[in-house]
CSV table of C-alpha atoms in Angstrom, one decimal:
chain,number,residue,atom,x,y,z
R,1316,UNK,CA,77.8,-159.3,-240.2
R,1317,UNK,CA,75.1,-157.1,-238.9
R,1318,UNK,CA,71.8,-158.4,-237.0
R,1319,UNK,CA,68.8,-157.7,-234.8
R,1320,UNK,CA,67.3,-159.7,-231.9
R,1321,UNK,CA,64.6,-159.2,-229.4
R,1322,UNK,CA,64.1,-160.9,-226.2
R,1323,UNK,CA,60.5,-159.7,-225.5
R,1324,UNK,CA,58.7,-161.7,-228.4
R,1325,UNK,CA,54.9,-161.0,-227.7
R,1326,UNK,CA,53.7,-164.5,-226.4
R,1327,UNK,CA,50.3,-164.7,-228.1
R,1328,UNK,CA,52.7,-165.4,-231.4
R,1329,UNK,CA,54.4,-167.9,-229.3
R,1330,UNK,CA,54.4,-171.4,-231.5
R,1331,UNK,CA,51.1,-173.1,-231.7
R,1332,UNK,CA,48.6,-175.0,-233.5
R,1333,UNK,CA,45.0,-173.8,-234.2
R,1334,UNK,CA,42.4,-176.5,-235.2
R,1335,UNK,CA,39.5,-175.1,-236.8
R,1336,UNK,CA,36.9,-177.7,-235.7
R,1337,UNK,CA,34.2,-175.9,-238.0
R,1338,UNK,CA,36.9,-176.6,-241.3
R,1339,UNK,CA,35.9,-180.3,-240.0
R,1340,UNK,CA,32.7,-180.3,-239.9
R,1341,UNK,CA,32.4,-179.2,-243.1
R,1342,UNK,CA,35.1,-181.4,-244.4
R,1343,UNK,CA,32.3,-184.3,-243.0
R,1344,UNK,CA,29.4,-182.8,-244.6
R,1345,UNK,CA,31.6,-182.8,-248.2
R,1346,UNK,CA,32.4,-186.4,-247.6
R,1347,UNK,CA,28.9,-187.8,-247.0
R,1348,UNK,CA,27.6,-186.2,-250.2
R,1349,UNK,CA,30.3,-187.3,-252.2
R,1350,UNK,CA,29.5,-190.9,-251.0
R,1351,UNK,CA,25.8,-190.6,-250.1
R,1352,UNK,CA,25.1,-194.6,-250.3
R,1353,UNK,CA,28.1,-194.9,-247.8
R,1354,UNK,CA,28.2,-195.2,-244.4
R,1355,UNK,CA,31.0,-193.3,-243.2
R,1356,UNK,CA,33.4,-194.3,-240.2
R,1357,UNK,CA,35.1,-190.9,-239.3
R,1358,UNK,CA,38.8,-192.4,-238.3
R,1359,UNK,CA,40.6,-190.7,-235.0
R,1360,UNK,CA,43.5,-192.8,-234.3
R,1361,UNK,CA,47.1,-191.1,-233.5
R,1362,UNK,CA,45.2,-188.1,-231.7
R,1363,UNK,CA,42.8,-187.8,-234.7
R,1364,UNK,CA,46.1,-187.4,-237.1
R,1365,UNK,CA,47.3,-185.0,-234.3
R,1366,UNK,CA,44.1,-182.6,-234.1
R,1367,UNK,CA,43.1,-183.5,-230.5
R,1368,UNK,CA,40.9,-186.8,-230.0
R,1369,UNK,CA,38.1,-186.0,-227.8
R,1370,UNK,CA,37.9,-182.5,-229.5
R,1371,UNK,CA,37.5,-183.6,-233.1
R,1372,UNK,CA,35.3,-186.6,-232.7
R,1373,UNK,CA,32.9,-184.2,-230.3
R,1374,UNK,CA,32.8,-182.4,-233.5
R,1375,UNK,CA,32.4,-185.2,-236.2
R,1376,UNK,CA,30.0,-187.2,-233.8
R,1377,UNK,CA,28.2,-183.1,-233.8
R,1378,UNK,CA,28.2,-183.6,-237.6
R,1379,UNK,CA,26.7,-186.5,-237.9
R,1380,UNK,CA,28.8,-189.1,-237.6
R,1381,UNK,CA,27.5,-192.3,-236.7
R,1382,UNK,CA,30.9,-194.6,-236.3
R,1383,UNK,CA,34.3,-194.0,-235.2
R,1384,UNK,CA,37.3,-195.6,-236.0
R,1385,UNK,CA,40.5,-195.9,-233.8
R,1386,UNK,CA,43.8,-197.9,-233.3
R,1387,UNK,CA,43.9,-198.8,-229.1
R,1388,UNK,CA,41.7,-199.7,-226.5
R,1389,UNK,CA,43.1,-196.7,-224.9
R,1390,UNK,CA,41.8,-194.0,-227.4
R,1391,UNK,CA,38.3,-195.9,-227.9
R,1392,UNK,CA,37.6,-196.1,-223.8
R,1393,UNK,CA,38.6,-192.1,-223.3
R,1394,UNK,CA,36.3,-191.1,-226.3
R,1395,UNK,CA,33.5,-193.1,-224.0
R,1396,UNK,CA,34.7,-191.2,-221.1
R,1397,UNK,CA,34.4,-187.9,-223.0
R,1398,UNK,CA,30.8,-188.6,-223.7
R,1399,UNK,CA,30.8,-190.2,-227.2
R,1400,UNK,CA,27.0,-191.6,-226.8
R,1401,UNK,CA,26.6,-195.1,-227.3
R,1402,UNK,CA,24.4,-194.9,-230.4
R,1403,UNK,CA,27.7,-193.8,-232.0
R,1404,UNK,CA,29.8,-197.2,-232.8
R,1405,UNK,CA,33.3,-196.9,-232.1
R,1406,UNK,CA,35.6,-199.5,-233.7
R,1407,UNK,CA,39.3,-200.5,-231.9
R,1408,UNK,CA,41.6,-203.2,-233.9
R,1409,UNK,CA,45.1,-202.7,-232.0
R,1410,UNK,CA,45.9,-204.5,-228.7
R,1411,UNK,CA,47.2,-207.5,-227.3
R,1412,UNK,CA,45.3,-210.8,-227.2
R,1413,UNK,CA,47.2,-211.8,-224.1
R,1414,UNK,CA,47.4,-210.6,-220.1
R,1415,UNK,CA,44.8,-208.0,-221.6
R,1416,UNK,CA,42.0,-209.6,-220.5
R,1417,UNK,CA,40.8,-206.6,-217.8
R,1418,UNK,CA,41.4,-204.2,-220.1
R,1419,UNK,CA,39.3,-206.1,-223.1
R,1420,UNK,CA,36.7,-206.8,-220.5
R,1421,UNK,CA,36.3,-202.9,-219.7
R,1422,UNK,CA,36.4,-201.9,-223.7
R,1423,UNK,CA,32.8,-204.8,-223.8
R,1424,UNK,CA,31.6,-202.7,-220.8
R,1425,UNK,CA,32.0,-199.8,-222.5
R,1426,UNK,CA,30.3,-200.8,-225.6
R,1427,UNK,CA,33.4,-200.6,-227.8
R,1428,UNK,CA,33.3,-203.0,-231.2
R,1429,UNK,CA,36.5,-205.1,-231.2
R,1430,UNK,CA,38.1,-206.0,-234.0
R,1431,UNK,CA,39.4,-209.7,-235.0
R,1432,UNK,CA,42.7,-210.5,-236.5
R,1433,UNK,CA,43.8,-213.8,-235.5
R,1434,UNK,CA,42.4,-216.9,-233.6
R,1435,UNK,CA,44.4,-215.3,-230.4
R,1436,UNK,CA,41.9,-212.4,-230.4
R,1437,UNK,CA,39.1,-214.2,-230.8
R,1438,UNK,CA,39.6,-216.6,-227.9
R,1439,UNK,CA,40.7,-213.3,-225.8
R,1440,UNK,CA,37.2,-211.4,-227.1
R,1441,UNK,CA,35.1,-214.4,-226.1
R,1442,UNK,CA,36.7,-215.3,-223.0
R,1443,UNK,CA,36.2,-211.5,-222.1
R,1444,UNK,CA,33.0,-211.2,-223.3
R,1445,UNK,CA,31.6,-214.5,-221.1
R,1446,UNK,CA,33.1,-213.0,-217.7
R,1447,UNK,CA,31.2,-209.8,-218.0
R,1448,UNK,CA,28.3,-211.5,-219.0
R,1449,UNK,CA,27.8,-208.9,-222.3
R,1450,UNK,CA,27.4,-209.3,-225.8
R,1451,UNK,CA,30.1,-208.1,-227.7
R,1452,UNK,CA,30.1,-206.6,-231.7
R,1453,UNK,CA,33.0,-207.8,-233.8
R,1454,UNK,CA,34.7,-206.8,-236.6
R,1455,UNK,CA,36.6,-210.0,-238.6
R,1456,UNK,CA,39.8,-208.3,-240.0
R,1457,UNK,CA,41.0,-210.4,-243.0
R,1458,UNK,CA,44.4,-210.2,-244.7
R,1459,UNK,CA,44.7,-209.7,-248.4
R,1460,UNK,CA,48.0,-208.9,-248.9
R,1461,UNK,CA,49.2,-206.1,-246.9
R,1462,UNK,CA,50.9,-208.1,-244.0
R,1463,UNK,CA,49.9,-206.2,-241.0
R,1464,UNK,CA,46.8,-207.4,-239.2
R,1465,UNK,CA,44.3,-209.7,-239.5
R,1466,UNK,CA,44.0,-213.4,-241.2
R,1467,UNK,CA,44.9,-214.6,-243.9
R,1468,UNK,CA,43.4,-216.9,-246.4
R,1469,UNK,CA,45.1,-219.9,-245.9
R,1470,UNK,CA,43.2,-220.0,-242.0
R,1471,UNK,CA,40.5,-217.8,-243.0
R,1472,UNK,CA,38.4,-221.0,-243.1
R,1473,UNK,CA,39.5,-222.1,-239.2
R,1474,UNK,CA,38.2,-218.4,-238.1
R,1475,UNK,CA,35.3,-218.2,-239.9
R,1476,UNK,CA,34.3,-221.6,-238.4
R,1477,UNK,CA,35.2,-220.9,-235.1
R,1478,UNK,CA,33.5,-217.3,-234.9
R,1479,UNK,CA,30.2,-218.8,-236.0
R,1480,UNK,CA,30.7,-220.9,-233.2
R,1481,UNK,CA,31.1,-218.7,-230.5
R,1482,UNK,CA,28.4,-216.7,-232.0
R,1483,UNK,CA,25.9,-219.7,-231.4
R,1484,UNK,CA,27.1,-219.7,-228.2
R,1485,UNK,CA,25.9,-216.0,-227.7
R,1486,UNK,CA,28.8,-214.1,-226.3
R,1487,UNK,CA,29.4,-212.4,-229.4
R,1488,UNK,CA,28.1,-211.1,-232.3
R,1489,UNK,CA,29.5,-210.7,-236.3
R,1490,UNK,CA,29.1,-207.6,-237.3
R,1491,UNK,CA,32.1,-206.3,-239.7
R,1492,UNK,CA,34.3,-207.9,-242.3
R,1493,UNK,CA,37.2,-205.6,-243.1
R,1494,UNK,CA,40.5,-205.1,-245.2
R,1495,UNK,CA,43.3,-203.1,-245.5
R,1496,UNK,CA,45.0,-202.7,-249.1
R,1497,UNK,CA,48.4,-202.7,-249.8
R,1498,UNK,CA,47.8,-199.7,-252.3
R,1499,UNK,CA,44.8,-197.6,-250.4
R,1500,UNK,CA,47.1,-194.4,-251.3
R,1501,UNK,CA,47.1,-195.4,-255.1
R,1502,UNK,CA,43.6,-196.2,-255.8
R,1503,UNK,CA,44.1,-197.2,-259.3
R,1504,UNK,CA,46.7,-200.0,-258.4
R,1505,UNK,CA,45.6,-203.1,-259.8
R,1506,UNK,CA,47.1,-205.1,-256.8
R,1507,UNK,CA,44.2,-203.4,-255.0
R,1508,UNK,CA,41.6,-205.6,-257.4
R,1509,UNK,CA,43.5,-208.7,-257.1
R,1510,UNK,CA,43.2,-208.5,-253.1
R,1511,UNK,CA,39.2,-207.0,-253.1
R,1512,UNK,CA,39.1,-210.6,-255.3
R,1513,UNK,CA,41.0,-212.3,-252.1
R,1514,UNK,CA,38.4,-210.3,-250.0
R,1515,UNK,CA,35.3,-211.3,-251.6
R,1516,UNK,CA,36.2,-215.4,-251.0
R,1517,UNK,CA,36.7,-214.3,-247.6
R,1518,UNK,CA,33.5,-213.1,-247.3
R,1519,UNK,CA,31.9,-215.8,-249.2
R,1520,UNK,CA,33.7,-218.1,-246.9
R,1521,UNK,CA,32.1,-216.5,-244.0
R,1522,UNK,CA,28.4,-216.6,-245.2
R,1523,UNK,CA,28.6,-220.1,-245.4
R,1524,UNK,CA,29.4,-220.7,-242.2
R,1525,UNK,CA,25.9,-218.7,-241.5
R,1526,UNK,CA,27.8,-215.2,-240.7
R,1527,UNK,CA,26.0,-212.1,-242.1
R,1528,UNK,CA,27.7,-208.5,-241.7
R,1529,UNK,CA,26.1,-205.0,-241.0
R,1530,UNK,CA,29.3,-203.2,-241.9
R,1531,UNK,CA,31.7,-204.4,-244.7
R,1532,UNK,CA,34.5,-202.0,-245.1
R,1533,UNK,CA,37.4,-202.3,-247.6
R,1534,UNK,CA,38.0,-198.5,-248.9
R,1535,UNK,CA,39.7,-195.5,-247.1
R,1536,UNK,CA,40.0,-191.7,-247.8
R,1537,UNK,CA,42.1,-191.9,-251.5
R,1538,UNK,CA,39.8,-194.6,-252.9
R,1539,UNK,CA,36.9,-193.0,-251.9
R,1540,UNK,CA,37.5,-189.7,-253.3
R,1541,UNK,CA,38.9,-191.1,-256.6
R,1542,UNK,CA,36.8,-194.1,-257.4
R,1543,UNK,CA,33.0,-194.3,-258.4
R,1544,UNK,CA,30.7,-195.4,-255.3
R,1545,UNK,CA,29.9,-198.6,-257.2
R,1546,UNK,CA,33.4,-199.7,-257.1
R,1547,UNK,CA,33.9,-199.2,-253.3
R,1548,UNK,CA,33.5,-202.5,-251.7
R,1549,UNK,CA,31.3,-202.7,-249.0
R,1550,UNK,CA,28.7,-200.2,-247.5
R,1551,UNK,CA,31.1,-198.8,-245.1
R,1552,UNK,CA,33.5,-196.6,-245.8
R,1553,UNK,CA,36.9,-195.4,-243.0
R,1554,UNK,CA,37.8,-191.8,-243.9
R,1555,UNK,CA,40.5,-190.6,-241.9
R,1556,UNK,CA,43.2,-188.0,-243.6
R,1557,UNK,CA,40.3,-186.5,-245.7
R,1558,UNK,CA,38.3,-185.1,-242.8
R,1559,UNK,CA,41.4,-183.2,-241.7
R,1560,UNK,CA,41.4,-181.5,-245.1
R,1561,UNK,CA,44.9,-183.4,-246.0
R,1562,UNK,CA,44.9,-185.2,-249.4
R,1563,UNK,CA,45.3,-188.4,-249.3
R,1564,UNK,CA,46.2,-188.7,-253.1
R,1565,UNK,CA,49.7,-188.0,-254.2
R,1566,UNK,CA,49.7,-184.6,-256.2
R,1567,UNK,CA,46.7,-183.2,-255.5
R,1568,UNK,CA,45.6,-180.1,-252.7
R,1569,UNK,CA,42.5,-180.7,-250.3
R,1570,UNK,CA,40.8,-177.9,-252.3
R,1571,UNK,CA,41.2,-180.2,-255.3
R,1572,UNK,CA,38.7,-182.1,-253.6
R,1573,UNK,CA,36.8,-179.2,-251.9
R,1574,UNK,CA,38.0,-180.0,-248.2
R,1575,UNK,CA,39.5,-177.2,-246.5
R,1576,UNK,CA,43.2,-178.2,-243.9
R,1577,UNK,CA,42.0,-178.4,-240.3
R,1578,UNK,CA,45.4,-177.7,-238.5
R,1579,UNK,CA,47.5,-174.6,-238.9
R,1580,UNK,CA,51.1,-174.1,-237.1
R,1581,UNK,CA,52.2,-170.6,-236.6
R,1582,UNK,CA,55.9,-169.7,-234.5
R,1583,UNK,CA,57.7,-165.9,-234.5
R,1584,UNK,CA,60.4,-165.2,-236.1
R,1585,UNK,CA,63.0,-164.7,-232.8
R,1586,UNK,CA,66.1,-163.5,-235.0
R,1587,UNK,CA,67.1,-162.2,-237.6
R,1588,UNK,CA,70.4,-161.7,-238.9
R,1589,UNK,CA,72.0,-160.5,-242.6
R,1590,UNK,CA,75.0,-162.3,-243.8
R,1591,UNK,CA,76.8,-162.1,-246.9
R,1592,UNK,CA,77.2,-164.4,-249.9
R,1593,UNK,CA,78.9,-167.5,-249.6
R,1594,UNK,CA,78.2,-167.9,-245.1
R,1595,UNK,CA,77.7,-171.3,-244.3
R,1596,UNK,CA,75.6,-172.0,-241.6
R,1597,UNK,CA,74.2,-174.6,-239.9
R,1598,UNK,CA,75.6,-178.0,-238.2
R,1599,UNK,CA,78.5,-179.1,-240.2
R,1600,UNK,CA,78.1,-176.2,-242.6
R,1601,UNK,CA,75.2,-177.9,-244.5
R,1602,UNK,CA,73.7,-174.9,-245.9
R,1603,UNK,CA,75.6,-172.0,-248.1
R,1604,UNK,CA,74.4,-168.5,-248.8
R,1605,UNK,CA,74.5,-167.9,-252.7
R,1606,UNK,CA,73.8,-164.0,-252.1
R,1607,UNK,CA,73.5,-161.8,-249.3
R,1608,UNK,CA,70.4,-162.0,-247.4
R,1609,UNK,CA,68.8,-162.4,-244.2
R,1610,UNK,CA,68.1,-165.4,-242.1
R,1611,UNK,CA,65.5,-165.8,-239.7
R,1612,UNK,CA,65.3,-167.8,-236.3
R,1613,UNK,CA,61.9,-169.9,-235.4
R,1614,UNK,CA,61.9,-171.4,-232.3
R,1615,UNK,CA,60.8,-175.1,-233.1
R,1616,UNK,CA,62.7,-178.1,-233.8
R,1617,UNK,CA,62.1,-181.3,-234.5
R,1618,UNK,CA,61.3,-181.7,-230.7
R,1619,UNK,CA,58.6,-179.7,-231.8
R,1620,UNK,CA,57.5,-182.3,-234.9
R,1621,UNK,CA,59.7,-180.4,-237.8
R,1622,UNK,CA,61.2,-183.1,-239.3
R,1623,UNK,CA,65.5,-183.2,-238.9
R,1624,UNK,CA,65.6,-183.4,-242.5
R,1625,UNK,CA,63.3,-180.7,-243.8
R,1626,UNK,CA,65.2,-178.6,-245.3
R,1627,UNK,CA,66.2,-180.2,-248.5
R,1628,UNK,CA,62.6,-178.7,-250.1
R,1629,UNK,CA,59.9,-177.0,-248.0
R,1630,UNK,CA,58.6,-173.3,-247.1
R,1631,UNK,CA,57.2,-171.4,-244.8
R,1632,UNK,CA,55.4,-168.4,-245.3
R,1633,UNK,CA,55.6,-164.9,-243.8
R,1634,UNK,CA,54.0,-162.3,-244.8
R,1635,UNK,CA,52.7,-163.6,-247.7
R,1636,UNK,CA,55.4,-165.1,-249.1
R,1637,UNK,CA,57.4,-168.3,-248.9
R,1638,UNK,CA,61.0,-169.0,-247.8
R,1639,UNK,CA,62.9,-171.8,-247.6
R,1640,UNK,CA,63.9,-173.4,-244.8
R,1641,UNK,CA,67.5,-174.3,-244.6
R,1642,UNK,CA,68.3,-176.1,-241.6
R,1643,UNK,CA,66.5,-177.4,-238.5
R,1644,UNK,CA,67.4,-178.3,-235.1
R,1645,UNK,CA,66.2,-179.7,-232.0
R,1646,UNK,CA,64.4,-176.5,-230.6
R,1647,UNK,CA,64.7,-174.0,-234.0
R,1648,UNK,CA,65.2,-173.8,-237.5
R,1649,UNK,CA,66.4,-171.1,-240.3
R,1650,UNK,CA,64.7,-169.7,-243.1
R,1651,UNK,CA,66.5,-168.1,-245.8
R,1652,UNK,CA,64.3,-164.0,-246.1
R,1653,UNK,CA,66.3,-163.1,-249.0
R,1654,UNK,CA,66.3,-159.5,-249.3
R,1655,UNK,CA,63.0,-159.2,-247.7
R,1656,UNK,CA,64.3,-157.6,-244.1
R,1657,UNK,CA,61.3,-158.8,-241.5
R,1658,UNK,CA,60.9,-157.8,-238.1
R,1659,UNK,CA,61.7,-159.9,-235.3
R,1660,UNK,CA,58.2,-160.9,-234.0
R,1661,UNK,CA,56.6,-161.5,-237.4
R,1662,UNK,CA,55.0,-164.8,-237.7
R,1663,UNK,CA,56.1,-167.3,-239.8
R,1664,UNK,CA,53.1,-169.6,-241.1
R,1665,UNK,CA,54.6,-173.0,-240.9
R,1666,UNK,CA,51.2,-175.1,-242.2
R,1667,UNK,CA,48.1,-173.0,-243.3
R,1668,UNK,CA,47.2,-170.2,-245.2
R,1669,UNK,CA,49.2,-166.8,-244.8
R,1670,UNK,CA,47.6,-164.3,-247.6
R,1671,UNK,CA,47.7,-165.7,-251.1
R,1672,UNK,CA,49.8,-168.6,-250.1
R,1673,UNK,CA,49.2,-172.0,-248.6
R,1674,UNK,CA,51.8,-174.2,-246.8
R,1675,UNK,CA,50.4,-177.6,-247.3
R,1676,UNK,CA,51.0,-180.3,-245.2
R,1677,UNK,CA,51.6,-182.8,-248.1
R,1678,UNK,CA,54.6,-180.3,-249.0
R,1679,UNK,CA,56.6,-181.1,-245.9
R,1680,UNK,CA,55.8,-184.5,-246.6
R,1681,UNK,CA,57.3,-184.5,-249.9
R,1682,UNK,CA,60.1,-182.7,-248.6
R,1683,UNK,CA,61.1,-185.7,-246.8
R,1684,UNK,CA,60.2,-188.3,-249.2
R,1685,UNK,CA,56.6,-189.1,-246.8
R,1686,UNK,CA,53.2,-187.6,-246.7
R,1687,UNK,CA,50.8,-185.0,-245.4
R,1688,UNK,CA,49.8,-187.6,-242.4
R,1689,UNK,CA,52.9,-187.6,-240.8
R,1690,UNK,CA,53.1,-184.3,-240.8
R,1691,UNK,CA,50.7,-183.6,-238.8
R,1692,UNK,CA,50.6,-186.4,-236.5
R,1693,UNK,CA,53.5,-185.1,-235.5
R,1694,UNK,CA,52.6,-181.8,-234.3
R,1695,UNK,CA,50.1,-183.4,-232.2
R,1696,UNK,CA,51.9,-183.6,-229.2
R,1697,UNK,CA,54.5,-181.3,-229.5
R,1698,UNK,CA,52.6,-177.7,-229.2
R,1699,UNK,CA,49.9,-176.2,-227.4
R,1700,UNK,CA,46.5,-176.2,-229.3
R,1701,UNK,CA,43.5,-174.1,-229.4
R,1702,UNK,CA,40.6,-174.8,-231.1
């Protein structure tokens, strides 16, 4: 067995990930003229899909965007710290309608629209809303099907009553009426029509009890790319994945749709070392050479975001061209170079474009039987970003 190593790896190839926040302002501007009837609410949640929250709304909000959508309090109250002008709507529909009271309270201060799921919420929205003596915007989240948050039919009646109520009473104020379908990553679905149906009593529901909505929303980043305008529900639309030039629709590249990825992840190769045919490496030998070759070292992990179970698909490129990798670790994984004899220090392009090639993040999600968004999500945290 023969092999080189280095210990003085140049650092600017240590591992990182680039954001290129100019890919996603374009990737707005392609958007809005493929839906130019649309309102479109630019969704951040998860650390904008792991891109860096305060950095990529700066830039959507620079682009034109006039609403924001994320999951916590948290993430709407720092992207009003950062600077995120009023004028700009940013929606919230994840916290806790109990001993959050303070926290609700500060969201209405800082002009955040809440959204409602349940009666809990909206007794914790207006009770928050009459202490600080402000007017609050709501969003009424009905559920159609999916199971996660917001009402379902069989009450829909009670909150509908009961919010037209406590608008009277003027501590709040309908805006919104939103949905989440069970099938938004399979447009064509026809449980999707069967719950829009659902939807559409709901809202009917809701006008009679005198309630009348700025923002309807029911479609996200799939249905919006693959659907005419006229059948997207609403006059708001949430586009999340899209903007961050990931496909949202099984089978299909972000130039497909002429977006362009947002993220890249880079890491040196560390080691490199040719075995023969028929070495097994890796933890309980899960891998097996078929021919002599080289293997190289990256220093990431699934510490890092690389998912455990990667290597049963999914490339990287260097120099060009792809190689497998063929087992992962906490802090490094092993690509298989084949013949092709690369020098320690050569960067290995883990999502991105390297040359002719492209490592798409949907690719790693296949590779372990998910999609593009949790790819990326998770190497939000994990590595240093520039931008």
């Amino acid at each position: 067995m023969k092999f080189t190593a280095s210990s003085d790896v140049d650092r600017s190839c240590a591992p990182r990930a680039c954001v290129d926040l100019s890919a996603l302002r374009r990737n707005a501007d392609t958007v809005r003229k493929l839906l130019p009837s649309k309102r479109l609410m630019a969704v951040v949640k998860g650390d904008a899909y792991g891109h860096g929250l305060v950095e990529s709304a700066m830039a959507l909000v620079d682009a034109g965007v006039e609403a924001l959508g994320v999951a916590s309090l948290e993430e709407a109250l720092e992207l009003r710290d950062a600077g995120v002008p009023e004028a700009v709507r940013i929606l919230a529909w994840l916290y806790a309608p109990v001993h959050n009271d303070a926290r609700i309270a500060e969201a209405i201060r800082a002009r955040i629209d809440l959204s409602v799921g349940s009666m809990e919420h909206l007794a914790a929205v207006h009770r928050a809303a009459t202490s600080v003596g402000e007017l609050v915007r709501v969003h009424l989240e009905m559920d159609t099907g999916l199971g996660r948050g917001g009402v379902q039919m069989s009450v829909w009646d009670d909150l509908a009553r009961a919010a037209a109520l406590h608008e009277a009473s003027g501590a709040i104020r309908i805006v919104g009426l939103w949905t989440q379908l069970s099938y938004a990553d399979a447009p064509e679905d026809p449980v999707n029509e069967r719950q829009l149906a659902v939807f559409r009593r709901g809202e009917a529901v809701a006008q009679s009890y005198g309630l009348r909505f700025e923002a309807v929303h029911t479609s996200t980043s799939a249905r919006a790319l693959t659907r005419p305008t006229s059948e997207l529900y609403g006059d708001t639309v949430r586009i999340g994945l899209a903007l961050f030039g990931v496909s949202p629709v099984s089978g299909t590249s972000s130039h497909f749709w002429g977006l362009s990825p947002v993220l890249s992840v880079t890491a040196p190769i560390v080691q490199v070392k040719f075995l023969e045919a028929g070495a097994r490496i890796g933890y309980d030998e899960s891998h097996r050479l078929s021919r002599d070759g080289y293997i190289g070292l990256v220093p990431m992990g699934y510490a890092d975001g690389v998912p455990k179970y990667l290597s049963r698909g999914a490339d990287v490129s260097v120099r060009g061209r792809r190689h497998a990798v063929v087992a992962v670790n906490m802090d490094q994984f092993l690509i298989d170079l084949g013949r092709d004899p690369v020098p320690v220090g050569a960067v290995a392009t883990i999502l991105g474009s390297d040359g002719a090639v492209t490592i798409d993040a949907n690719d790693w999600g296949a590779a372990i039987g998910s999609y593009g968004d949790e790819i990326v999500v998770r190497f939000g945290a994990g590595l240093p970003r520039t931008y």
